[in-house]
Coordinates of C-alpha atoms and ligand atoms in Angstrom, one line a residue:
M1 CA 32.1 -9.1 -2.3
Q2 CA 30.6 -5.7 -1.8
K3 CA 27.1 -5.6 -3.3
D4 CA 27.8 -2.0 -4.5
Q5 CA 30.4 -3.5 -6.8
V6 CA 27.9 -6.0 -8.1
L7 CA 25.4 -3.2 -8.7
P8 CA 27.3 -0.2 -10.2
E9 CA 23.9 1.6 -10.5
L10 CA 23.7 1.6 -6.7
A11 CA 27.1 3.2 -6.4
L12 CA 26.0 6.0 -8.8
L13 CA 22.7 6.5 -6.8
R14 CA 24.7 6.8 -3.6
E15 CA 27.0 9.4 -5.1
T16 CA 24.0 11.4 -6.4
F17 CA 22.4 11.3 -2.9
Q18 CA 25.6 12.3 -1.2
H19 CA 26.0 15.3 -3.5
G20 CA 22.6 16.5 -2.2
I21 CA 21.1 16.7 -5.7
T22 CA 17.8 15.0 -4.7
R23 CA 17.2 17.2 -1.7
E24 CA 16.4 20.4 -3.6
L25 CA 12.7 21.2 -3.9
K26 CA 13.3 22.1 -7.6
W27 CA 14.8 18.7 -8.4
R28 CA 11.9 16.9 -6.6
R29 CA 9.3 18.9 -8.5
S30 CA 11.1 18.3 -11.8
Q31 CA 11.1 14.5 -11.3
L32 CA 7.4 14.5 -10.3
L33 CA 6.5 16.5 -13.4
A34 CA 8.7 14.2 -15.6
L35 CA 6.9 11.2 -14.2
D36 CA 3.6 12.8 -15.0
T37 CA 4.8 13.4 -18.6
F38 CA 5.7 9.8 -18.9
L39 CA 2.1 8.8 -17.7
V40 CA 0.5 11.2 -20.2
E41 CA 2.7 10.6 -23.3
R42 CA 2.9 6.9 -22.8
E43 CA -0.7 6.2 -21.6
K44 CA -1.6 4.0 -24.5
D45 CA 1.7 2.0 -24.4
I46 CA 1.1 1.5 -20.7
A47 CA -2.5 0.4 -21.2
D48 CA -1.3 -2.0 -24.0
A49 CA 1.4 -3.5 -21.7
V50 CA -1.0 -4.1 -18.8
H51 CA -3.5 -5.6 -21.3
E52 CA -0.8 -7.9 -22.6
D53 CA 0.0 -9.0 -19.1
F54 CA -3.5 -10.0 -18.0
R55 CA -6.1 -8.5 -20.4
K56 CA -7.0 -5.6 -18.2
S57 CA -9.1 -3.0 -20.0
A58 CA -7.8 0.5 -20.8
A59 CA -10.5 2.0 -18.7
E60 CA -9.6 -0.1 -15.7
T61 CA -5.9 0.7 -16.2
F62 CA -6.7 4.4 -16.3
L63 CA -8.8 4.2 -13.1
T64 CA -6.5 2.1 -11.0
E65 CA -3.0 2.8 -12.5
T66 CA -2.3 5.9 -14.6
G67 CA -5.3 8.1 -13.5
Y68 CA -4.6 7.3 -9.9
L69 CA -0.9 8.0 -10.2
R70 CA -1.4 11.3 -11.9
G71 CA -3.7 12.4 -9.0
E72 CA -1.0 11.3 -6.5
I73 CA 1.6 13.4 -8.4
R74 CA -0.7 16.5 -8.4
F75 CA -1.4 16.1 -4.7
A76 CA 2.4 15.9 -3.9
L77 CA 3.2 18.9 -6.1
K78 CA 0.6 20.9 -4.4
H79 CA 1.7 20.1 -0.9
L80 CA 5.4 19.3 -1.2
K81 CA 6.7 22.7 -0.1
S82 CA 4.7 22.7 3.1
W83 CA 5.5 19.0 3.8
M84 CA 9.2 20.0 3.6
K85 CA 9.0 22.9 6.0
P86 CA 10.8 22.3 9.3
H87 CA 8.6 22.1 12.4
Q88 CA 9.6 24.5 15.1
V89 CA 9.1 23.2 18.7
S90 CA 8.9 25.0 22.0
V91 CA 12.0 25.0 24.2
P92 CA 11.5 25.1 28.0
L93 CA 12.8 28.1 29.8
I94 CA 15.5 26.2 31.6
Y95 CA 17.2 25.4 28.2
Q96 CA 16.9 29.0 26.9
P97 CA 18.2 30.8 25.0
A98 CA 17.8 28.1 22.3
K99 CA 15.7 27.0 19.3
G100 CA 14.5 23.5 18.4
Y101 CA 13.1 22.1 15.2
Y102 CA 12.9 18.9 13.3
S103 CA 12.9 18.5 9.5
R104 CA 11.9 15.6 7.4
E105 CA 15.1 14.2 5.8
P106 CA 15.3 11.7 3.0
Y107 CA 16.6 8.2 3.9
G108 CA 19.0 8.0 0.9
V109 CA 18.8 5.2 -1.6
V110 CA 15.6 3.2 -1.2
L111 CA 14.5 -0.1 -2.7
I112 CA 11.0 -0.5 -4.0
I113 CA 9.8 -4.1 -4.8
G114 CA 6.4 -4.2 -6.5
A115 CA 3.8 -6.9 -7.0
W116 CA 2.2 -7.8 -10.3
N117 CA -1.5 -7.2 -9.7
Y118 CA -1.3 -3.4 -10.1
P119 CA 2.0 -3.6 -11.8
L120 CA 2.5 0.1 -12.5
N121 CA 0.8 1.6 -9.5
L122 CA 2.6 -0.6 -7.0
C123 CA 6.0 0.6 -8.3
L124 CA 5.2 4.2 -9.1
A125 CA 3.0 5.2 -6.2
P126 CA 5.8 4.5 -3.7
L127 CA 8.3 6.1 -6.2
I128 CA 6.3 9.3 -6.1
S129 CA 6.5 9.4 -2.3
A130 CA 10.2 8.5 -2.4
L131 CA 11.1 11.2 -4.9
A132 CA 8.9 13.8 -3.1
A133 CA 10.8 13.0 0.1
G134 CA 14.1 13.5 -1.8
N135 CA 15.5 10.0 -2.1
C136 CA 17.2 8.1 -4.9
A137 CA 15.4 4.8 -5.8
V138 CA 15.9 1.4 -7.2
I139 CA 12.7 -0.2 -8.5
K140 CA 12.2 -3.9 -8.9
P141 CA 8.9 -4.5 -10.8
S142 CA 7.2 -7.9 -10.7
E143 CA 8.4 -10.5 -13.2
H144 CA 4.8 -11.8 -13.5
A145 CA 3.7 -8.7 -15.4
P146 CA 6.7 -8.7 -17.9
H147 CA 5.2 -6.2 -20.4
T148 CA 4.5 -3.6 -17.7
S149 CA 7.9 -4.3 -16.1
S150 CA 9.6 -3.5 -19.4
I151 CA 7.7 -0.3 -20.0
I152 CA 8.5 0.9 -16.5
A153 CA 12.2 0.2 -17.1
E154 CA 12.3 1.8 -20.5
G155 CA 10.0 4.8 -19.5
L156 CA 11.7 5.7 -16.3
G157 CA 15.2 5.4 -17.9
H158 CA 14.0 7.9 -20.5
Y159 CA 12.0 10.4 -18.5
L160 CA 13.6 10.5 -15.0
D161 CA 17.1 11.5 -13.8
R162 CA 19.1 8.4 -14.3
R163 CA 21.6 9.4 -11.7
A164 CA 18.9 9.0 -9.1
V165 CA 16.4 6.4 -10.3
C166 CA 17.1 3.0 -11.7
V167 CA 14.9 0.0 -12.6
I168 CA 16.2 -3.5 -12.2
E169 CA 14.1 -6.1 -13.9
G170 CA 14.0 -9.8 -13.0
G171 CA 12.5 -12.5 -10.8
V172 CA 13.1 -14.0 -7.4
E173 CA 16.9 -14.3 -7.8
V174 CA 17.3 -10.7 -8.8
A175 CA 15.1 -9.6 -5.8
K176 CA 17.2 -11.7 -3.5
S177 CA 20.5 -10.4 -4.7
L178 CA 19.2 -6.8 -4.4
L179 CA 18.3 -7.6 -0.8
E180 CA 21.9 -8.5 -0.1
A181 CA 23.0 -5.0 -0.8
R182 CA 22.5 -2.3 1.8
F183 CA 19.7 0.1 1.2
D184 CA 18.5 3.0 3.4
Y185 CA 14.9 2.0 3.2
I186 CA 12.9 -1.0 1.7
F187 CA 9.4 -0.7 0.6
Y188 CA 7.9 -4.1 -0.3
T189 CA 4.5 -5.0 -1.7
G190 CA 3.6 -8.6 -2.0
S191 CA 2.6 -11.7 -0.1
Y192 CA 2.9 -12.4 3.6
T193 CA 5.3 -15.3 3.1
I194 CA 7.8 -13.3 1.0
G195 CA 7.3 -10.3 3.2
R196 CA 8.8 -12.2 6.1
E197 CA 11.8 -13.1 3.9
V198 CA 12.2 -9.5 2.9
M199 CA 12.1 -8.4 6.5
S200 CA 14.7 -10.8 7.6
A201 CA 17.0 -9.7 4.8
A202 CA 16.4 -6.1 5.9
A203 CA 17.3 -7.0 9.4
R204 CA 20.8 -8.0 8.3
H205 CA 21.6 -4.3 7.6
L206 CA 19.1 -2.9 10.2
T207 CA 17.2 -1.3 7.2
P208 CA 13.9 0.3 8.1
I209 CA 11.1 -1.2 6.0
T210 CA 7.4 -1.0 5.0
L211 CA 5.5 -4.1 4.2
E212 CA 2.4 -3.8 2.1
L213 CA 0.9 -7.3 2.3
G214 CA -2.5 -8.9 1.7
G215 CA -5.0 -10.9 3.7
K216 CA -8.7 -11.9 3.6
C217 CA -10.8 -8.7 3.6
P218 CA -14.3 -9.4 4.9
C219 CA -17.4 -7.5 3.7
I220 CA -20.3 -7.4 6.1
V221 CA -23.8 -6.7 4.8
D222 CA -26.0 -5.8 7.7
M223 CA -29.8 -6.0 8.0
N224 CA -30.1 -2.3 7.5
S225 CA -28.5 -1.7 4.2
D226 CA -29.6 -0.9 0.6
I227 CA -29.0 -4.4 -0.8
R228 CA -29.1 -3.3 -4.5
V229 CA -26.3 -0.7 -4.0
A230 CA -24.3 -3.0 -1.8
A231 CA -24.5 -5.8 -4.4
R232 CA -23.4 -3.6 -7.3
R233 CA -20.5 -2.2 -5.3
I234 CA -19.4 -5.6 -4.0
V235 CA -19.5 -7.1 -7.5
W236 CA -17.5 -4.2 -8.9
A237 CA -14.8 -4.3 -6.2
K238 CA -14.6 -8.1 -6.2
F239 CA -14.4 -8.7 -10.0
L240 CA -12.2 -5.7 -10.8
N241 CA -8.9 -7.1 -12.0
A242 CA -10.7 -10.5 -11.8
G243 CA -10.4 -10.5 -8.0
Q244 CA -6.6 -10.1 -8.1
T245 CA -6.7 -7.1 -5.8
C246 CA -5.2 -7.0 -2.3
L247 CA -8.2 -4.9 -1.1
A248 CA -10.9 -7.0 -2.9
P249 CA -13.6 -8.3 -0.6
D250 CA -12.4 -11.8 0.0
Y251 CA -15.7 -13.1 1.4
V252 CA -19.2 -11.7 2.3
L253 CA -20.9 -12.0 5.7
V254 CA -24.6 -11.2 5.2
H255 CA -27.4 -11.1 7.6
E256 CA -29.5 -14.3 7.0
K257 CA -32.6 -12.2 6.4
R258 CA -31.0 -10.4 3.4
E259 CA -29.0 -13.3 2.0
A260 CA -31.4 -14.3 -0.8
E261 CA -31.9 -10.7 -1.9
L262 CA -28.1 -10.0 -1.9
L263 CA -27.4 -13.1 -3.9
S264 CA -29.9 -12.3 -6.6
S265 CA -28.8 -8.7 -6.8
M266 CA -25.2 -9.7 -7.2
R267 CA -26.2 -12.1 -10.0
E268 CA -28.0 -9.3 -11.7
A269 CA -25.0 -7.0 -11.3
I270 CA -22.6 -9.5 -12.7
T271 CA -24.8 -9.8 -15.8
A272 CA -25.2 -6.1 -16.1
F273 CA -21.5 -5.4 -15.9
Y274 CA -20.0 -8.3 -17.8
G275 CA -22.9 -9.7 -19.9
D276 CA -24.3 -13.3 -20.0
D277 CA -20.9 -14.7 -20.8
P278 CA -18.2 -12.6 -19.0
R279 CA -15.6 -14.5 -21.1
L280 CA -16.6 -12.2 -24.0
S281 CA -16.5 -9.0 -22.0
P282 CA -13.6 -6.7 -22.9
D283 CA -13.7 -5.5 -19.3
Y284 CA -13.1 -8.8 -17.6
P285 CA -9.3 -9.6 -17.1
R286 CA -7.6 -13.0 -17.0
I287 CA -5.7 -14.8 -14.2
V288 CA -2.1 -13.7 -14.3
N289 CA -0.4 -17.1 -14.7
E290 CA -0.9 -20.9 -14.8
Q291 CA 0.1 -21.3 -11.1
H292 CA -2.6 -19.0 -9.9
F293 CA -5.2 -20.4 -12.3
K294 CA -4.6 -23.9 -11.0
R295 CA -4.7 -22.7 -7.4
L296 CA -8.2 -21.2 -8.1
E297 CA -9.4 -24.3 -9.9
T298 CA -8.5 -26.4 -6.8
L299 CA -10.4 -24.0 -4.6
L300 CA -13.4 -24.4 -6.9
V301 CA -13.4 -28.2 -6.8
G302 CA -14.1 -28.3 -3.1
S303 CA -16.8 -25.5 -3.1
S304 CA -20.5 -25.3 -3.8
V305 CA -20.9 -22.9 -6.8
W306 CA -24.0 -20.7 -6.8
R307 CA -23.2 -18.7 -9.9
G308 CA -20.3 -18.9 -12.4
G309 CA -17.6 -21.5 -11.8
E310 CA -16.6 -21.9 -15.5
T311 CA -12.9 -22.0 -16.3
D312 CA -10.8 -22.1 -19.4
F313 CA -7.2 -23.2 -19.1
D314 CA -6.1 -21.9 -22.5
E315 CA -7.3 -18.4 -21.7
R316 CA -6.6 -18.5 -18.0
Y317 CA -10.2 -17.5 -17.6
V318 CA -12.1 -18.0 -14.3
A319 CA -15.7 -16.7 -14.4
P320 CA -17.0 -14.3 -11.8
T321 CA -18.1 -16.9 -9.2
I322 CA -20.3 -16.8 -6.1
L323 CA -19.9 -19.7 -3.6
R324 CA -22.5 -20.7 -1.1
G325 CA -22.5 -23.2 1.7
V326 CA -19.1 -22.0 2.9
T327 CA -18.1 -22.2 6.5
P328 CA -15.2 -20.7 8.3
T329 CA -13.4 -24.1 8.1
S330 CA -13.9 -24.5 4.3
A331 CA -10.7 -24.7 2.2
V332 CA -11.6 -21.4 0.5
M333 CA -11.6 -19.6 3.9
Q334 CA -8.0 -20.7 4.9
S335 CA -6.0 -18.3 2.8
E336 CA -6.5 -15.2 0.7
I337 CA -8.4 -16.1 -2.5
F338 CA -6.9 -13.5 -4.8
G339 CA -9.2 -14.4 -7.7
P340 CA -12.8 -14.1 -8.8
L341 CA -14.4 -16.5 -6.2
L342 CA -16.7 -14.9 -3.7
P343 CA -17.9 -17.0 -0.7
V344 CA -21.1 -15.8 0.9
I345 CA -21.7 -16.8 4.5
A346 CA -25.0 -15.9 6.3
Y347 CA -25.0 -14.8 10.0
K348 CA -27.7 -14.3 12.6
E349 CA -26.0 -12.1 15.2
L350 CA -23.2 -9.5 14.7
E351 CA -21.2 -11.4 17.4
E352 CA -20.8 -14.3 14.9
V353 CA -19.2 -11.8 12.5
F354 CA -16.7 -10.7 15.1
D355 CA -15.9 -14.3 15.9
I356 CA -15.1 -15.1 12.3
I357 CA -13.1 -11.9 11.7
R358 CA -11.1 -12.2 14.9
S359 CA -10.3 -15.8 14.4
A360 CA -8.5 -14.9 11.2
K361 CA -5.3 -12.8 10.6
E362 CA -5.7 -9.0 10.5
P363 CA -7.0 -8.0 7.0
L364 CA -5.9 -5.0 5.0
A365 CA -9.5 -3.7 5.0
I366 CA -12.9 -4.4 6.5
Y367 CA -16.0 -3.4 4.6
L368 CA -19.4 -2.8 6.1
F369 CA -22.8 -2.0 4.5
S370 CA -25.1 -0.7 7.1
S371 CA -27.1 2.5 7.8
D372 CA -27.2 1.7 11.5
R373 CA -24.7 4.0 13.3
D374 CA -24.5 1.7 16.3
V375 CA -23.4 -1.2 14.0
Q376 CA -20.9 1.1 12.2
E377 CA -19.3 2.1 15.5
R378 CA -19.2 -1.4 16.8
V379 CA -17.5 -2.7 13.7
V380 CA -15.0 0.1 13.7
H381 CA -14.2 -0.2 17.4
L382 CA -14.3 -3.9 17.9
S383 CA -12.2 -5.1 15.0
R384 CA -8.6 -4.6 13.6
S385 CA -7.6 -4.0 10.0
G386 CA -5.4 -1.6 8.0
G387 CA -8.5 0.4 7.0
V388 CA -12.3 0.4 7.0
C389 CA -14.7 1.5 4.3
I390 CA -18.3 1.9 5.2
N391 CA -21.0 1.6 2.5
D392 CA -18.5 1.2 -0.2
L393 CA -15.3 -0.7 -1.0
L394 CA -11.7 0.2 -2.1
F395 CA -12.3 4.0 -2.1
H396 CA -10.7 4.6 1.2
A397 CA -7.4 3.6 -0.5
A398 CA -8.1 6.1 -3.3
L399 CA -8.1 9.2 -1.0
Y400 CA -4.7 10.9 -1.1
T401 CA -5.5 12.4 2.3
L402 CA -5.8 9.0 4.1
P403 CA -2.7 6.8 4.9
F404 CA -2.9 3.4 3.2
G405 CA -1.3 0.3 4.8
G406 CA -1.9 -2.8 6.8
I407 CA -1.6 -4.0 10.4
G408 CA -0.3 -7.3 11.8
S409 CA -0.2 -9.9 9.0
S410 CA -1.4 -7.4 6.4
G411 CA 1.8 -5.5 6.9
F412 CA 3.0 -2.3 8.5
G413 CA 3.8 1.3 7.5
A414 CA 1.7 3.3 5.2
Y415 CA 1.8 5.5 2.1
H416 CA -0.3 7.7 -0.3
G417 CA -0.2 11.5 0.0
K418 CA 1.5 12.9 3.0
A419 CA 1.8 9.4 4.6
G420 CA 4.0 8.4 1.7
F421 CA 6.2 11.4 2.1
E422 CA 6.5 10.7 5.8
T423 CA 7.3 7.0 5.2
F424 CA 10.2 7.8 3.0
S425 CA 11.7 10.4 5.3
F426 CA 12.7 10.5 8.9
K427 CA 12.5 13.3 11.5
R428 CA 15.8 14.8 12.2
S429 CA 15.9 16.9 15.3
V430 CA 18.0 20.0 15.5
M431 CA 18.7 22.2 18.5
K432 CA 20.6 25.5 18.3
R433 CA 21.8 27.0 21.6
A434 CA 23.5 30.2 22.5
L435 CA 27.0 29.9 23.8
Y436 CA 26.2 32.1 26.8
P437 CA 25.3 32.0 29.6
D438 CA 27.4 29.0 30.5
P439 CA 26.8 28.5 34.2
A440 CA 29.1 26.3 36.3
L441 CA 26.0 24.7 37.8
R442 CA 25.7 22.1 35.0
Y443 CA 29.2 20.8 35.3
P444 CA 30.8 18.5 37.9
P445 CA 31.8 18.3 40.6
Y446 CA 28.2 18.1 41.9
S447 CA 28.4 19.2 45.5
I448 CA 25.4 18.6 47.8
R449 CA 24.6 22.3 47.5
K450 CA 24.8 22.4 43.7
F451 CA 22.6 19.3 43.5
G452 CA 20.1 21.0 45.7
I453 CA 20.0 24.1 43.5
L454 CA 19.6 22.0 40.4
K455 CA 16.7 20.1 41.9
H456 CA 15.1 23.4 42.9
L457 CA 15.5 24.9 39.4
F458 CA 14.0 21.8 37.8
S459 CA 11.0 22.2 40.1
L460 CA 10.7 25.9 39.3
F461 CA 10.9 25.4 35.5
P462 CA 9.2 22.1 34.7
L463 CA 10.2 20.7 31.3
Ligands
NAD501 P1 4.7 -11.2 -6.7 O1 4.9 -12.6 -7.0 O2 4.7 -10.2 -7.9 O3 5.9 -10.8 -5.7 C1 6.1 -9.5 -5.3 C2 7.5 -9.1 -5.5 O4 8.3 -9.9 -4.6 C3 8.0 -9.4 -6.9 O5 8.7 -8.2 -7.4 C4 8.9 -10.6 -6.8 O6 9.9 -10.6 -7.7 C5 9.4 -10.4 -5.4 N1 9.9 -11.6 -4.8 C6 9.6 -12.8 -5.0 N2 10.2 -13.7 -4.2 C7 11.1 -12.9 -3.4 C8 12.0 -13.2 -2.4 N3 12.3 -14.4 -2.0 N4 12.7 -12.1 -1.9 C9 12.4 -10.9 -2.3 N5 11.5 -10.6 -3.2 C10 10.9 -11.6 -3.8 O7 3.5 -10.9 -6.0 P2 2.7 -11.7 -4.9 O8 3.7 -12.0 -3.8 O9 2.1 -12.9 -5.6 O10 1.6 -10.6 -4.6 C11 0.4 -11.0 -4.2 C12 0.3 -10.6 -2.7 O11 0.5 -9.2 -2.6 C13 -1.1 -10.8 -2.3 O12 -1.1 -11.3 -1.0 C14 -1.7 -9.4 -2.2 O13 -2.7 -9.2 -1.3 C15 -0.5 -8.6 -1.8 N6 -0.6 -7.2 -2.3 C16 -0.7 -6.3 -1.3 C17 -0.8 -5.0 -1.7 C18 -0.9 -3.8 -0.7 O14 -0.8 -2.7 -1.1 N7 -0.9 -4.1 0.6 C19 -0.9 -4.6 -3.1 C20 -0.9 -5.6 -4.0 C21 -0.7 -7.0 -3.6

């Protein structure tokens, strides 16, 4: 059975795209503005929904979801017209008279599958790029953030053009059945394991794809760094969203001479941010579900806790926790932690840091605290990751002017700002030639003399 029949919405979206409705600048702008209105008018409902899902505070939801998305919309609105302009290219003399250009064309109907940890952002940021590029979109939010999923479905149905955007809610089975249909582009955010399944499903239709995956992001704290600032920033980035952030520092590698100072500064920062008992802090979220809670508890059992370690099953609470005595072979170092446990490993020489990082899969980001330019250069040039942030964390992903994406096992492709527009469009080349002159030289039969002249011409007018 044709999947388009199973999914009548997809047939409607295809028709809309084929009629060229979504290609117009005016339509694209109207949809971006409507999305902005949704974020403004429903800000409180959105914050309540995210809070229901894992007790994230309204301030954190504003910073990482609605506020971020509104900035992305403003940036797209400001630059859209210039992004859409065709690029003229030069044409060698031998092909004259002619003109050549390429334009950025929308793919068509795209599928966006989001993850639960930034449940609004991970669906709507790609949607902003998809709409800016002139596509129709089907969005499948994560079933693990059901309240946010339902406000996305209700809100987009109300504010956006239903002929072009539709939200399909559901879990694994729904995602799998969507993947059986043919889309023109797939944008997936989630785990490495599922990412591979999505990629093989995309291969069945030769559908181009972006995979935004995770990994273990290391944070290096060098001899020459301001430990107090480093500690505050690391604690903020790690325990934001209770560690359930793809870009969170997964573990810290600190120079042995600064380890004690870093540990005590991080302890101070945890107390300053979340109080003596973080369980009571309105700013400290919970673990999204029982399965992830149990996974984190298992990791805790085999680790040596330096600070924190308390858990509460009923609330799915895991305290901000710092682990010591961890080695690269410890259980906690074998996969992405994706929760509020922060292993700290001391090193003597920078080479040890490279060994640890290189022995693992490519992370989404590498963080470095160091005022030493030489160390900064070495870390940037001798490692691989989707991004690097020096003397801070996460903020490289907040810049609309920088592409955001992974490499190797942290995924491929990128979005945010212009990179998102480019991801959701392809370069279509157009050449316009004059009908005359039409010399016989290009056509067979190619006599020895003709061939000689052709060769001579090519050497006179190099391409
Ligand atoms: P998840 O369980 O919410 O899954 C993501 C999406 O995949 C959901 O919509 C889900 O329904 C769908 N899905 C599940 N099984 C599927 C299947 N077999 N086929 C197709 N779709 C399927 O999220 P998760 O996977 O637990 O996400 C956590 C991971 O995502 C972490 O590794 C994290 O680092 C990564 N992540 C990456 C980014 C990024 O921007 N690179 C952002 C957030 C999370």
